[in-house]
Amino acid sequence: MHEHDVVVVGAGGAGMRAAIAANEEGADVALVSKLHPVRSHTGAAEGGINAALRDGDSWEDHAYDTMKGSDYLGDAPAVETLCQDSPKETIQLEHWGMAFSRDDDGRVSQRPFGGLSFPRTTYAGAETGHHLLHTMYEQVVKRGIRVYEEHYVMQLAVTDHEDPEARRCHGVVAYDIKTGRINGFVANDGVVIATGGPGQMYDHTTNAVANTGDGAAMAYRAGVPLQDMEFVQFHPTTLPSTGVLISEGVRGEGGILYNSEGERFMFERGYANNVGELASRDVVARAEQTEANEGRGFENDSVMLDMRHLGEERIIDRLENILHLAEDFEGVNALEEPMPVKPGQHYEMGGIETDENGETCIEGLYAVGECACVSVHGANRLGGNALPELIVFGARAGRHAATRQPETAQIQTGPSAKSEDGHVDTPVTPGEIDAGSEDVVADGGALLDAPAPEVVERTVARENARVEELMERDGVNHAEIRADLQQSMTRNVNVFRNEAGLKQALRDIRAAREGYRDVAVSDPSRTYNTDLLHTIETRNLIDLAEALTLSALAREEFRGAHWREEYQFRDDEQWLKHTQVAWNDGRPDLYYTPVILEGEGGEYEPKERSY
Amino acid sequence: MSTQLPESETETETESDEQAPSAPVQQQRRMERKRARAEEEEREAVEEETELDGETYTLKVFRYDPEVEGKKRPRFDEFVVPYHKGMTVLDALMYARDHYDSSLTFRHSCRQAICGSDAMFVNGRQRLCCKTQLSDLTDPVRVEPLPHQEVVKDLVVDMQHFYDQMDAVEPFFQTNDLPSGLEEQHQTRENREKVKMSTRCIWCGACMSSCNIAAGDNEYLGPAAINKAYRFAMDEREGEELKQHRLEILEQEHGVWRCQTQFSCTEVCPKDIPLTEHIQELKREAVKNNLKFW
């Protein structure tokens, strides 16, 4: 059993920023991560960090752009916090030595990005995330923060009060991948979940194979609602064969999109008459998909992204990484020919419901980064707003967990914030399947109100039982179940959605859940058992896919990234509210909470989004 | 057979040790039966798939597991995978794992050459599997763990030594001279350009594994760590005083002077970092700085 003040789960940008902040407050911090920190998916971010750093720009403008981009589903207190803190946090990275691209005067460079009214995206080539991740890890090493790398956190140790808001998180249970040992971690002050996105629920995604939404699924089953899961960002420019991301920086620098008829369709087909390729991501992704669906795509249903006219010098200076990606993963020399691109799953706007301090409705449990939903992205995230989210809310959560300072949050979390119950007709009964030893295989559950070490120990015992059961029995390989799930999500819960497809996805998810009852790990070894790891991950993907699809079926309007065939208008009357799905003993419980549009300088008035 | 076979099958912690207090005999028997079945199924699956139609590639994959009877002695397994255009070595490994043998173990994550976890020894050379096209290789494709590192299981090596060497060069930015508040440090475009390549390292370990010197001298800092030091020593934002400090670390006995300019690190680096040149440049700086030749 390990004991620390703050335990951070996940060591990407958000997790490391939280750990550093907690460490600065004097806390004894542990970073527990299934990968070595420098392997985290933050490293794959390309574009940049939005921060109002220059004369002529202001955090208010950044906030306005973000609220508009979110299709008015962002919460103003969170959005304003993001925009106010981002300059300070971005400069902090510079002070830590991050290798930002530079202007002639030696200051950090900024460039235009989709949906922004000012070129405020601070960047380091087309590999900003890589530099951010390594800079952050350097600070972790410098401070001697304890890293438990290749430790897979499988369960949270949470007390079992009836009301989720009365529960407390005392720590986590992790599987040491190298030895197979299952260890308890007691967290005296708090647990911060920073496990990233769940992109692996789709089969065409920019996300790493490790992005299986483990933290979000664990928090969900422990009683924290998942918020706004229906809003999934499909990035307009991913390589068709692999899903590898081509940065929005290409369009930011002036790259153009055209269809198989040679039309610059963003303008010529009227998708975004003012800014064309630089419209926000949901708009461009739908435009591309429409072109493909109407037969004006290239093979693989792609369109072409052309940056040749930018000139070799500018490309090498600002987008060099893109040349390598296009060549290695698509066989295209982007200096001489355009690249095929198509929309791919990229980012989950929704996630673990938190307030501006990163805290959830369970005491001592925090979440930050893509796994969380503090509600800065609403229905659609602007490019360049994910990295500031990591550093701003990572720092706040780390500080808050370490100090428990009663900074009052304006965003209320948990069931007591509920404004109304949701209802949705589903073709199957979603949620739990109660049979045989299912509870051991599936879940922690059944914890108790007891001193921290006891809660953690009990959880360790349950996880040991679960793993033994999975390893001993014979059955289905998780990979089959995962592949079916991924295909159904891509087919049915994609850029374009309709009721029949969403219901089909729910049936497929139910089938995955049933199939999972028979899942078994066939590798009998405790040493580095990735079969076991992937089997547990697959369960997490099923739970998250279900919450996502239910939320999407319930939201009968078209907002941001959530397009519905049957409902072609944004319906502010009915739907200016956050979707919440709570676990409720295995039966997903759907309800809504109000959106907060009231900011420091007044209310953000929902307007039609045009670009 | 590769050179990095473990010297002895030392007793690592087995699962029966860990579960000793609670593990009944019955469970151990079930596990043994399961292991036996697992091995049998694995062989069958591999043979079955040799009857595939269409274009295929054959992978010969290094296997070793200290805990499983049949894998304690290292061996190579063959997997025949159906080929499609654009398929990489990583795609093929994943196919083999998901369709034939779920115990096949290797690290991988981003599959876009940035996380650095899938460096392996493929057809006799250190490569990142995710950016290596099968079509660039001769069939059969031999996949082994990185040489000169201890094998944990199958294609997974212990990276601890690599991380230790990285830690030895104080791998973090230092300066005594920070501007206050929201003011940033200035850096010229030229200086950023100078350190740019060195900042691209993804810690995959290919360079270290390819280095003859590192193989013979366990204390040699090695190309990755020296490159990391270069990244800071050459960054004008750290200032002269710290540069001196960094050079002192680098010119120690097992530092830059161990490099014999064989260029193998530069050759295998998947991010095209001119590692050998960086090491030479630091040697020149050290000479300018007066110092000792070991």
Short mmCIF file of N, CA and C in Angstrom, two decimals, chain B residues 138-200:
data_model
loop_
_atom_site.label_atom_id
_atom_site.label_comp_id
_atom_site.label_asym_id
_atom_site.label_seq_id
_atom_site.Cartn_x
_atom_site.Cartn_y
_atom_site.Cartn_z
N THR B 138 12.13 -6.82 -46.57
CA THR B 138 12.06 -8.11 -47.24
C THR B 138 11.33 -9.10 -46.35
N ASP B 139 10.52 -9.91 -46.99
CA ASP B 139 9.72 -10.91 -46.31
C ASP B 139 10.56 -12.18 -46.15
N PRO B 140 10.56 -12.89 -45.06
CA PRO B 140 9.84 -12.63 -43.81
C PRO B 140 10.45 -11.48 -43.01
N VAL B 141 9.63 -10.88 -42.19
CA VAL B 141 10.07 -9.75 -41.39
C VAL B 141 10.36 -10.22 -39.98
N ARG B 142 11.60 -10.02 -39.57
CA ARG B 142 11.99 -10.49 -38.24
C ARG B 142 11.85 -9.34 -37.24
N VAL B 143 11.08 -9.56 -36.18
CA VAL B 143 10.84 -8.50 -35.20
C VAL B 143 11.38 -8.95 -33.84
N GLU B 144 12.33 -8.17 -33.33
CA GLU B 144 12.95 -8.50 -32.04
C GLU B 144 12.93 -7.28 -31.13
N PRO B 145 13.11 -7.51 -29.84
CA PRO B 145 13.19 -6.34 -28.95
C PRO B 145 14.49 -5.57 -29.20
N LEU B 146 14.56 -4.33 -28.74
CA LEU B 146 15.76 -3.54 -28.91
C LEU B 146 16.96 -4.26 -28.29
N PRO B 147 18.03 -4.39 -29.02
CA PRO B 147 19.23 -5.03 -28.46
C PRO B 147 19.82 -4.23 -27.30
N HIS B 148 20.62 -4.90 -26.52
CA HIS B 148 21.36 -4.31 -25.39
C HIS B 148 20.46 -3.83 -24.27
N GLN B 149 19.24 -4.28 -24.25
CA GLN B 149 18.39 -3.95 -23.12
C GLN B 149 17.76 -5.24 -22.62
N GLU B 150 17.52 -5.29 -21.36
CA GLU B 150 16.95 -6.51 -20.80
C GLU B 150 15.51 -6.69 -21.29
N VAL B 151 15.19 -7.93 -21.67
CA VAL B 151 13.85 -8.18 -22.17
C VAL B 151 12.92 -8.49 -21.00
N VAL B 152 11.81 -7.78 -20.94
CA VAL B 152 10.82 -8.03 -19.89
C VAL B 152 9.92 -9.18 -20.34
N LYS B 153 9.44 -9.06 -21.55
CA LYS B 153 8.58 -10.09 -22.13
C LYS B 153 8.44 -9.82 -23.62
N ASP B 154 8.48 -10.85 -24.43
CA ASP B 154 8.34 -10.71 -25.88
C ASP B 154 9.16 -9.52 -26.41
N LEU B 155 8.46 -8.47 -26.87
CA LEU B 155 9.16 -7.35 -27.50
C LEU B 155 9.35 -6.17 -26.56
N VAL B 156 8.97 -6.35 -25.31
CA VAL B 156 9.07 -5.27 -24.33
C VAL B 156 10.41 -5.34 -23.62
N VAL B 157 11.16 -4.21 -23.67
CA VAL B 157 12.44 -4.17 -22.96
C VAL B 157 12.32 -3.26 -21.75
N ASP B 158 13.26 -3.45 -20.82
CA ASP B 158 13.31 -2.60 -19.65
C ASP B 158 14.01 -1.30 -20.03
N MET B 159 13.33 -0.17 -19.91
CA MET B 159 13.89 1.12 -20.32
C MET B 159 14.58 1.85 -19.17
N GLN B 160 14.64 1.25 -17.99
CA GLN B 160 15.11 1.98 -16.82
C GLN B 160 16.49 2.60 -17.01
N HIS B 161 17.40 1.82 -17.60
CA HIS B 161 18.75 2.35 -17.78
C HIS B 161 18.75 3.60 -18.66
N PHE B 162 17.94 3.53 -19.71
CA PHE B 162 17.82 4.69 -20.60
C PHE B 162 17.34 5.92 -19.81
N TYR B 163 16.30 5.72 -18.99
CA TYR B 163 15.77 6.84 -18.21
C TYR B 163 16.81 7.34 -17.21
N ASP B 164 17.55 6.42 -16.62
CA ASP B 164 18.58 6.82 -15.65
C ASP B 164 19.63 7.71 -16.31
N GLN B 165 20.04 7.33 -17.51
CA GLN B 165 21.05 8.13 -18.21
C GLN B 165 20.49 9.51 -18.54
N MET B 166 19.22 9.55 -18.92
CA MET B 166 18.58 10.84 -19.17
C MET B 166 18.61 11.70 -17.91
N ASP B 167 18.26 11.09 -16.80
CA ASP B 167 18.23 11.84 -15.54
C ASP B 167 19.60 12.40 -15.16
N ALA B 168 20.65 11.70 -15.60
CA ALA B 168 22.00 12.08 -15.19
C ALA B 168 22.45 13.43 -15.75
N VAL B 169 21.80 13.92 -16.79
CA VAL B 169 22.26 15.18 -17.39
C VAL B 169 21.46 16.39 -16.93
N GLU B 170 20.72 16.25 -15.83
CA GLU B 170 19.85 17.33 -15.36
C GLU B 170 18.94 17.80 -16.50
N PRO B 171 18.03 16.95 -16.89
CA PRO B 171 17.26 17.18 -18.11
C PRO B 171 16.11 18.16 -17.92
N PHE B 172 16.42 19.35 -17.47
CA PHE B 172 15.37 20.36 -17.33
C PHE B 172 15.99 21.74 -17.47
N PHE B 173 15.17 22.67 -17.92
CA PHE B 173 15.62 24.03 -18.16
C PHE B 173 16.01 24.71 -16.85
N GLN B 174 17.12 25.42 -16.89
CA GLN B 174 17.55 26.14 -15.69
C GLN B 174 18.04 27.52 -16.10
N THR B 175 17.71 28.51 -15.33
CA THR B 175 18.28 29.84 -15.57
C THR B 175 18.19 30.62 -14.28
N ASN B 176 19.13 31.56 -14.13
CA ASN B 176 19.10 32.37 -12.91
C ASN B 176 18.45 33.71 -13.18
N ASP B 177 17.87 33.83 -14.36
CA ASP B 177 17.58 35.15 -14.86
C ASP B 177 16.21 35.21 -15.54
N LEU B 178 15.15 34.96 -14.78
CA LEU B 178 13.82 34.94 -15.39
C LEU B 178 13.16 36.31 -15.34
N PRO B 179 12.53 36.71 -16.45
CA PRO B 179 11.74 37.94 -16.38
C PRO B 179 10.54 37.71 -15.47
N SER B 180 9.95 38.79 -15.02
CA SER B 180 8.87 38.61 -14.06
C SER B 180 7.52 38.56 -14.76
N GLY B 181 6.57 38.02 -14.07
CA GLY B 181 5.17 38.06 -14.46
C GLY B 181 4.91 37.54 -15.86
N LEU B 182 4.21 38.35 -16.63
CA LEU B 182 3.76 37.90 -17.95
C LEU B 182 4.78 38.14 -19.05
N GLU B 183 5.97 38.58 -18.65
CA GLU B 183 6.97 38.84 -19.67
C GLU B 183 7.70 37.55 -20.03
N GLU B 184 7.86 37.30 -21.31
CA GLU B 184 8.55 36.07 -21.70
C GLU B 184 10.04 36.33 -21.90
N GLN B 185 10.82 35.27 -21.88
CA GLN B 185 12.22 35.38 -22.25
C GLN B 185 12.28 35.50 -23.76
N HIS B 186 13.21 36.24 -24.26
CA HIS B 186 13.34 36.32 -25.70
C HIS B 186 14.36 35.30 -26.19
N GLN B 187 14.09 34.80 -27.38
CA GLN B 187 15.02 33.86 -27.98
C GLN B 187 15.05 34.17 -29.47
N THR B 188 16.23 34.23 -30.05
CA THR B 188 16.28 34.55 -31.48
C THR B 188 15.78 33.37 -32.29
N ARG B 189 15.29 33.68 -33.49
CA ARG B 189 14.84 32.59 -34.37
C ARG B 189 16.01 31.65 -34.67
N GLU B 190 17.20 32.23 -34.83
CA GLU B 190 18.38 31.41 -35.14
C GLU B 190 18.66 30.44 -34.01
N ASN B 191 18.55 30.95 -32.77
CA ASN B 191 18.85 30.06 -31.66
C ASN B 191 17.82 28.96 -31.53
N ARG B 192 16.58 29.30 -31.76
CA ARG B 192 15.53 28.27 -31.72
C ARG B 192 15.80 27.23 -32.80
N GLU B 193 16.21 27.72 -33.95
CA GLU B 193 16.54 26.83 -35.07
C GLU B 193 17.70 25.90 -34.68
N LYS B 194 18.64 26.44 -33.94
CA LYS B 194 19.82 25.65 -33.57
C LYS B 194 19.44 24.48 -32.65
N VAL B 195 18.52 24.73 -31.74
CA VAL B 195 18.17 23.64 -30.81
C VAL B 195 16.99 22.80 -31.32
N LYS B 196 16.38 23.25 -32.42
CA LYS B 196 15.13 22.63 -32.85
C LYS B 196 15.22 21.10 -32.98
N MET B 197 16.21 20.63 -33.73
CA MET B 197 16.29 19.19 -33.96
C MET B 197 16.46 18.43 -32.63
N SER B 198 17.26 19.02 -31.74
CA SER B 198 17.51 18.31 -30.48
C SER B 198 16.24 18.19 -29.63
N THR B 199 15.29 19.10 -29.84
CA THR B 199 14.07 19.03 -29.03
C THR B 199 13.07 18.01 -29.56
N ARG B 200 13.41 17.39 -30.68
CA ARG B 200 12.45 16.46 -31.28
C ARG B 200 12.52 15.06 -30.71
#
